[in-house]
Tab-separated table of C-alpha atoms in Angstrom:
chain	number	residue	atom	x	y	z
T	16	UNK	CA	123.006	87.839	89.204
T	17	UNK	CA	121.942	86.858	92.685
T	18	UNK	CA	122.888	83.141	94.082
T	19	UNK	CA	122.545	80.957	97.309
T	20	UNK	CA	126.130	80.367	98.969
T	21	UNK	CA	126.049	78.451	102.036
T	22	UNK	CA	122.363	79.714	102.969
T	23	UNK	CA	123.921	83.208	102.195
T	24	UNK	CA	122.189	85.362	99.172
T	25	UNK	CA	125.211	86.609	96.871
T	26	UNK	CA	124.626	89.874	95.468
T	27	UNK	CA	126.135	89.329	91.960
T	28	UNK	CA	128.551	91.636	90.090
T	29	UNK	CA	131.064	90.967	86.689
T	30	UNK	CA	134.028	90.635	89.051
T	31	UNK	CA	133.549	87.500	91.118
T	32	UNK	CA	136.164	89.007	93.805
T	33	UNK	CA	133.516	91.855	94.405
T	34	UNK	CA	130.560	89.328	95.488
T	35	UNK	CA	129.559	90.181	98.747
T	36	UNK	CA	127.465	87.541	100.476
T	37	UNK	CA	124.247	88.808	102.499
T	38	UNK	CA	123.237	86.958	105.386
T	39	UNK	CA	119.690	85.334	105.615
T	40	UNK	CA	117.070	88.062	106.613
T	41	UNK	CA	119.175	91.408	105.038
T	42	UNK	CA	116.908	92.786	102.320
T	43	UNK	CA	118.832	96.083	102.128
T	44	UNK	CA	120.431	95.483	98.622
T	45	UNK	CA	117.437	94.095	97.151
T	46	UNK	CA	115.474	97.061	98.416
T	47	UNK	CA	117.671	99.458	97.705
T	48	UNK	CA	118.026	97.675	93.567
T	49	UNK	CA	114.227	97.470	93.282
T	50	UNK	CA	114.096	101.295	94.648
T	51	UNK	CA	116.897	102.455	92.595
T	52	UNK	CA	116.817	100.427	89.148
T	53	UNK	CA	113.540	98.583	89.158
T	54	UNK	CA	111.717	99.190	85.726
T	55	UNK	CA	108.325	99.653	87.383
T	56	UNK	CA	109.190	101.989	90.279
T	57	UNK	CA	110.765	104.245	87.498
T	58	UNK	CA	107.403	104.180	85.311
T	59	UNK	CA	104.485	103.782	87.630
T	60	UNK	CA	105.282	107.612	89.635
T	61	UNK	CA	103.865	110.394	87.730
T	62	UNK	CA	106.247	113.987	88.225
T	63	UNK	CA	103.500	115.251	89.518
T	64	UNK	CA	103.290	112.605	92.870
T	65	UNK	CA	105.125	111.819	95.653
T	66	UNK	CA	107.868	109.081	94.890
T	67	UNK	CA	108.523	108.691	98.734
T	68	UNK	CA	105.329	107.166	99.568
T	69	UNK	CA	105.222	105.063	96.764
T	70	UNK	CA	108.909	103.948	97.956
T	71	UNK	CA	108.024	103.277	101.250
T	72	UNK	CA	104.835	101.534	99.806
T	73	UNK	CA	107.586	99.309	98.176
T	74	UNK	CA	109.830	99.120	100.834
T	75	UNK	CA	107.193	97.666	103.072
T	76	UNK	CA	106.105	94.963	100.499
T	77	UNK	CA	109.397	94.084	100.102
T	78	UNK	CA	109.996	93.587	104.200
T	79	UNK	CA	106.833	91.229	103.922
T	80	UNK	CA	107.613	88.852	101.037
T	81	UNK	CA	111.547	88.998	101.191
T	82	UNK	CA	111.942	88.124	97.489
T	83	UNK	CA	115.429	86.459	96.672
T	84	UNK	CA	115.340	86.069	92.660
T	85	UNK	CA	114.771	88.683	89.894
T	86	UNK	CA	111.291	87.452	89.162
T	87	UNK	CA	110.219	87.620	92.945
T	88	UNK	CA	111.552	91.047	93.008
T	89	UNK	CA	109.406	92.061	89.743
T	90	UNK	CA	106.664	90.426	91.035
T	91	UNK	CA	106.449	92.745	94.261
T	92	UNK	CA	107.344	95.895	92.486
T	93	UNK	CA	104.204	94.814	90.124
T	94	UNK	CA	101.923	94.343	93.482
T	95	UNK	CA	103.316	97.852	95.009
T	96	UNK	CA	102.353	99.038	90.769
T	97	UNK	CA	98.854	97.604	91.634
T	98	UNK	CA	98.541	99.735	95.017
T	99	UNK	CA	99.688	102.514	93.434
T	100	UNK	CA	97.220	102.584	90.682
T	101	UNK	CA	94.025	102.084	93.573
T	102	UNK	CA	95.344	104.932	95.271
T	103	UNK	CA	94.327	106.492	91.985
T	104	UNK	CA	91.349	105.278	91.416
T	105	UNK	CA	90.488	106.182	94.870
T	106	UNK	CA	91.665	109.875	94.378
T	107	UNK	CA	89.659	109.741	91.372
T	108	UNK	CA	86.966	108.794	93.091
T	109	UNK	CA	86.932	111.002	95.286
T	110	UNK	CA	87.398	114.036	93.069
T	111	UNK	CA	84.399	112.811	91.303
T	112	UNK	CA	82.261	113.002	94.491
T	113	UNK	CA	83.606	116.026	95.424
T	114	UNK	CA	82.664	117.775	91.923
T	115	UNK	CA	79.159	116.158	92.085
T	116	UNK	CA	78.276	117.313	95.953
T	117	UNK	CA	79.241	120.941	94.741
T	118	UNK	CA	77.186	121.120	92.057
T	119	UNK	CA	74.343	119.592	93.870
T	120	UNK	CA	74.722	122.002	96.692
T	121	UNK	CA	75.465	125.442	94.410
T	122	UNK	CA	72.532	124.899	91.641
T	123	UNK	CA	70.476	127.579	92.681
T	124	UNK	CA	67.798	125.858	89.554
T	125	UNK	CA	67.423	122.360	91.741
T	126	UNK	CA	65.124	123.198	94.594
T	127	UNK	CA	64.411	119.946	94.669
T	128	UNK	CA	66.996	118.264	97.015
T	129	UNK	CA	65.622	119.368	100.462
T	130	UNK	CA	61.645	118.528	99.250
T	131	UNK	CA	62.622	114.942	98.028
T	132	UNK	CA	64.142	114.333	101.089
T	133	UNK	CA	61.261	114.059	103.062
T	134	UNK	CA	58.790	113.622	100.139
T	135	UNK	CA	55.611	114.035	101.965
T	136	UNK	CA	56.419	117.009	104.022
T	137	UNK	CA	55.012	120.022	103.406
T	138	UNK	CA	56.384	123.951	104.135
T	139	UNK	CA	60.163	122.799	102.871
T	140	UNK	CA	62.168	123.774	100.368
T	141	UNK	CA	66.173	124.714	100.045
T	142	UNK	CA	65.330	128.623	99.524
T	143	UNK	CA	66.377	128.596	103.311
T	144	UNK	CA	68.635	126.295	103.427
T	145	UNK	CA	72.619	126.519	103.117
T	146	UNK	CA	73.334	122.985	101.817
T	147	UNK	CA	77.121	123.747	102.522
T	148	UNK	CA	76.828	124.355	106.080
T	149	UNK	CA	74.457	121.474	106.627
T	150	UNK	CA	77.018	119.017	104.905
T	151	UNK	CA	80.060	120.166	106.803
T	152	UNK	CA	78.406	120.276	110.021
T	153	UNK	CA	78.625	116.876	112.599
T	154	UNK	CA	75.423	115.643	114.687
T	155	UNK	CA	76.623	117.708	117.532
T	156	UNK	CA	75.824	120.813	115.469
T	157	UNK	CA	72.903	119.863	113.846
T	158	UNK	CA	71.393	118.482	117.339
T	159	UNK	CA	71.821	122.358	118.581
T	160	UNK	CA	70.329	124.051	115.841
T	161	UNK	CA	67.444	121.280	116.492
T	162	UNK	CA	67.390	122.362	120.299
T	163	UNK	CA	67.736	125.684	119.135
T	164	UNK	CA	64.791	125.639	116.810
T	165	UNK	CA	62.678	124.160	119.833
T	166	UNK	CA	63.249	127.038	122.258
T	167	UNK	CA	62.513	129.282	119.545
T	168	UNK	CA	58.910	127.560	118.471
T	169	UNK	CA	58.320	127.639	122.650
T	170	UNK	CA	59.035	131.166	123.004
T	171	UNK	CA	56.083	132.670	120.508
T	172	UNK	CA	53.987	129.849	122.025
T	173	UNK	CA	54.271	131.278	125.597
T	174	UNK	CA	53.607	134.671	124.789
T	175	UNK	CA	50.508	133.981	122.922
T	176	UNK	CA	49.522	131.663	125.886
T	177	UNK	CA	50.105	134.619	128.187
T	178	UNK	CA	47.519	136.437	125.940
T	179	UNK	CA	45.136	134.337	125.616
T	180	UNK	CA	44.983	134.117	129.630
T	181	UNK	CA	44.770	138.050	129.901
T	182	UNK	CA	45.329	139.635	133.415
T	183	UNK	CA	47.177	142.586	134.280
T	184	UNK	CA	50.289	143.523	132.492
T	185	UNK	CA	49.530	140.650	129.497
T	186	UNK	CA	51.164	142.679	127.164
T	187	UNK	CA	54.494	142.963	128.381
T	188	UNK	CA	54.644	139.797	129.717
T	189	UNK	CA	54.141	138.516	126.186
T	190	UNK	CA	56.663	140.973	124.980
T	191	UNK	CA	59.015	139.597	127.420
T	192	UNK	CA	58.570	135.983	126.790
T	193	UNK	CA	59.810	136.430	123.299
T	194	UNK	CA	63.540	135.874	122.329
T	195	UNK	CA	65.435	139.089	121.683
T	196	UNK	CA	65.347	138.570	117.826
T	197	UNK	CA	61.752	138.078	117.894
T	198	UNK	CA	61.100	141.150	120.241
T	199	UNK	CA	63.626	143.538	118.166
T	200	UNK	CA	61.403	142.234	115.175
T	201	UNK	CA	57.986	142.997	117.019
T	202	UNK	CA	59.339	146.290	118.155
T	203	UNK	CA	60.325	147.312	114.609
T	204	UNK	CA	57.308	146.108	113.122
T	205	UNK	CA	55.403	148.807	116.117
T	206	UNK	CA	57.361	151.210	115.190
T	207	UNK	CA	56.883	150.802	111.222
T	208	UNK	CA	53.204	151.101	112.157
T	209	UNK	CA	52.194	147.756	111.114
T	210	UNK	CA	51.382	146.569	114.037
T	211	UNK	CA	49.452	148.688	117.133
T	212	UNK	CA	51.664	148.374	120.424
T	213	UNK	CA	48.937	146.332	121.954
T	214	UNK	CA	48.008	142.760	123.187
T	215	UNK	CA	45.706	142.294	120.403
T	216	UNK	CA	48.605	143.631	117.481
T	217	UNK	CA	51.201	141.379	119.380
T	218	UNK	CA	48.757	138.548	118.792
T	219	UNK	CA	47.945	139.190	115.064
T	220	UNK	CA	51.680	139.454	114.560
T	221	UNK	CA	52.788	136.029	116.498
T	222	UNK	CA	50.072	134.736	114.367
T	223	UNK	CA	50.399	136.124	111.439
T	224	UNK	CA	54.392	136.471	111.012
T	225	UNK	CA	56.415	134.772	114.057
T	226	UNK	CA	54.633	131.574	114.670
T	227	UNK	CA	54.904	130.306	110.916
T	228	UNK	CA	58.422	131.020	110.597
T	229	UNK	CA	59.307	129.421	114.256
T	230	UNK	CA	57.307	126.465	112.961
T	231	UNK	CA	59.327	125.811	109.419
T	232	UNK	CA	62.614	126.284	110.924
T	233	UNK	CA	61.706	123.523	113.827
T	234	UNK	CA	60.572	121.473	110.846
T	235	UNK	CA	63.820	122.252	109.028
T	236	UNK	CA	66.004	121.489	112.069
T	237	UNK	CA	63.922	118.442	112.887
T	238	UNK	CA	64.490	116.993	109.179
T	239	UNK	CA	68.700	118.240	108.904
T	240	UNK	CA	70.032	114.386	109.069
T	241	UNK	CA	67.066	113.588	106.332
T	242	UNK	CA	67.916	116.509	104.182
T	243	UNK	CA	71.819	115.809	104.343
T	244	UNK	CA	71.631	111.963	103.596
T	245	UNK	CA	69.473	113.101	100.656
T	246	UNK	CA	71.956	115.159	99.194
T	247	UNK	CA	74.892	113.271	100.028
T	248	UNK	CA	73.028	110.435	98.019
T	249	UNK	CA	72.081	113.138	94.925
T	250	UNK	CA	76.125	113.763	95.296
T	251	UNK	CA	77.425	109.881	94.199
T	252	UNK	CA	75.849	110.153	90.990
T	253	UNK	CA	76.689	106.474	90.253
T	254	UNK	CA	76.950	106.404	86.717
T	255	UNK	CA	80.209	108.532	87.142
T	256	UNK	CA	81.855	105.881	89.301
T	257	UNK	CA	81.189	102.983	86.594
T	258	UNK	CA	84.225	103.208	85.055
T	259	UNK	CA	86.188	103.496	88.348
T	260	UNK	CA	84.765	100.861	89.569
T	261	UNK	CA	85.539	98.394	86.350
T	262	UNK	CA	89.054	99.841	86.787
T	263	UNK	CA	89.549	98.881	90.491
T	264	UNK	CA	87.792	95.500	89.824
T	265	UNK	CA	90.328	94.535	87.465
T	266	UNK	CA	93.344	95.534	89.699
T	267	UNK	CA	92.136	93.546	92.185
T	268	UNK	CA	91.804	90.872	90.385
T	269	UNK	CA	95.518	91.464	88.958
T	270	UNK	CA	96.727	92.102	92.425
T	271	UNK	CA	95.316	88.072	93.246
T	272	UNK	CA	97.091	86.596	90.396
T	273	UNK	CA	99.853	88.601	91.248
T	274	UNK	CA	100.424	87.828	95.048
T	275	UNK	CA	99.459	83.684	94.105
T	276	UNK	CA	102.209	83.619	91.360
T	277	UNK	CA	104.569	85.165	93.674
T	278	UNK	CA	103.703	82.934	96.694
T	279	UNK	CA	103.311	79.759	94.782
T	280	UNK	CA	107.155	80.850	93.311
T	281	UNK	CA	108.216	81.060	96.700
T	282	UNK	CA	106.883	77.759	97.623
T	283	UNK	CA	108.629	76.228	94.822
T	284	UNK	CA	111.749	77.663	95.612
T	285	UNK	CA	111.684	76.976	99.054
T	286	UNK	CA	111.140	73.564	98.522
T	287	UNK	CA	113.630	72.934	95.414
T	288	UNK	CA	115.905	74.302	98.516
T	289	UNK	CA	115.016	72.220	100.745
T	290	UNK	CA	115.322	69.042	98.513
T	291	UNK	CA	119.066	69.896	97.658
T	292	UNK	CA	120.203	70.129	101.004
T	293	UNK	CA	119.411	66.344	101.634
């Protein structure tokens, strides 16, 4: 039993003689009862989680409200119950995302994530595309593959514009203008005999091979933030959440009641106090 002695919160016990009074503002018994014996902290901690942050989560509710009776002391343990339980639902929550964005990114059937995110573009499609890297990667990234794409598009575009122009030594200017991927390619494709070693072949082949690649994969890099938001939004899958959501409505809502039964119990006390010390 706990009772008020001379402004002094008495710590009750069968033997009167052992009653130790607590000063005003020392909450370490009643922290330490509601850690150690309170019926909710001993149900609402699964074996499988981690009873010190849900202790500390007590602890700290406990510091705020500074409950003095047995019902103010259930009371709090049933808010820190209610925290406990949305740190569930969020977990859940986010498990449920989680399992959702992987499937959306490892169905090699769907091909239809990177065309529906920009609907009326034309030349995409996620054949090229690793959805993984593109949803773990931050704007800085994706802004360099972007700049990256550019120089790449500008390259093929030079050389065919030294071409077109002629003049002496038009061939290996061109040749030169390319980046080293795109030259090892060229150079491969010469030696496969697909292509003569001439200004006219390198033409055909910037034409014909480079240039429409350099163009998709500017187009691709141009579109990244388009293409991620779309299957970050393909990822919620709403209808999964429904029941989480219902579920974290209703603690809220028990978490209200809860903290205005405890403060209006408070207020009642405090005044009842405050009347019978006139």
């Amino acid at each position: 039993m706990q009772t008020f002695e001379n402004n002094a919160l008495v710590i009750g016990s069968d033997d009167f003689e052992n009653q130790v009074p607590v000063p005003n503002g020392n909450y370490a018994p009643i922290r330490y009862n509601a850690l150690k014996h309170g019926i909710l902290s001993k149900l609402v901690v699964f074996p499988h989680e981690d009873r010190s942050e849900f202790d500390s989560l007590l602890t700290g509710l406990i510091e705020e409200h500074q409950p003095t009776e047995v019902t103010e002391i259930h009371l709090v343990e049933e808010l820190a119950s209610i925290l406990w339980r949305k740190r569930r639902v969020l977990m859940g929550e986010g498990a449920a995302l989680n399992s959702s964005l992987w499937n959306v990114a490892h169905e090699q059937h769907n091909k239809s994530t990177v065309r529906a995110s920009v609907p009326l573009e034309v030349g995409l499609s996620n054949d090229s595309h690793d959805l993984i890297d593109l949803l773990t990667s931050g704007p800085e990234e994706m802004a360099e593959r972007q700049r990256d794409a550019e120089l790449d598009l500008a390259a093929p575009n030079k050389a065919a514009a030294i071409l077109l122009k002629g003049g002496a030594n038009a061939y290996k200017r061109a040749r030169l203008a390319l980046i080293e991927d795109s030259r090892d390619w060229w150079d491969s494709s010469v030696e496969e005999e697909e292509y003569p070693a001439t200004a006219e072949g390198l033409t055909d082949f910037i034409d014909e091979r480079l240039r429409p690649i350099c163009y998709r994969m500017e187009k691709e890099a141009r579109y990244q933030p388009a293409i991620k938001a779309q299957t970050l939004g393909e990822g919620v899958q709403a209808h999964r959440l429904e029941k989480l959501n219902r579920y974290e409505t209703h603690l809220d809502r028990k978490f209200e009641r809860t903290l205005a039964m405890l403060l209006r119990l408070k207020e009642l006390r405090n005044r009842s106090y405050s009347n019978s010390e006139k």
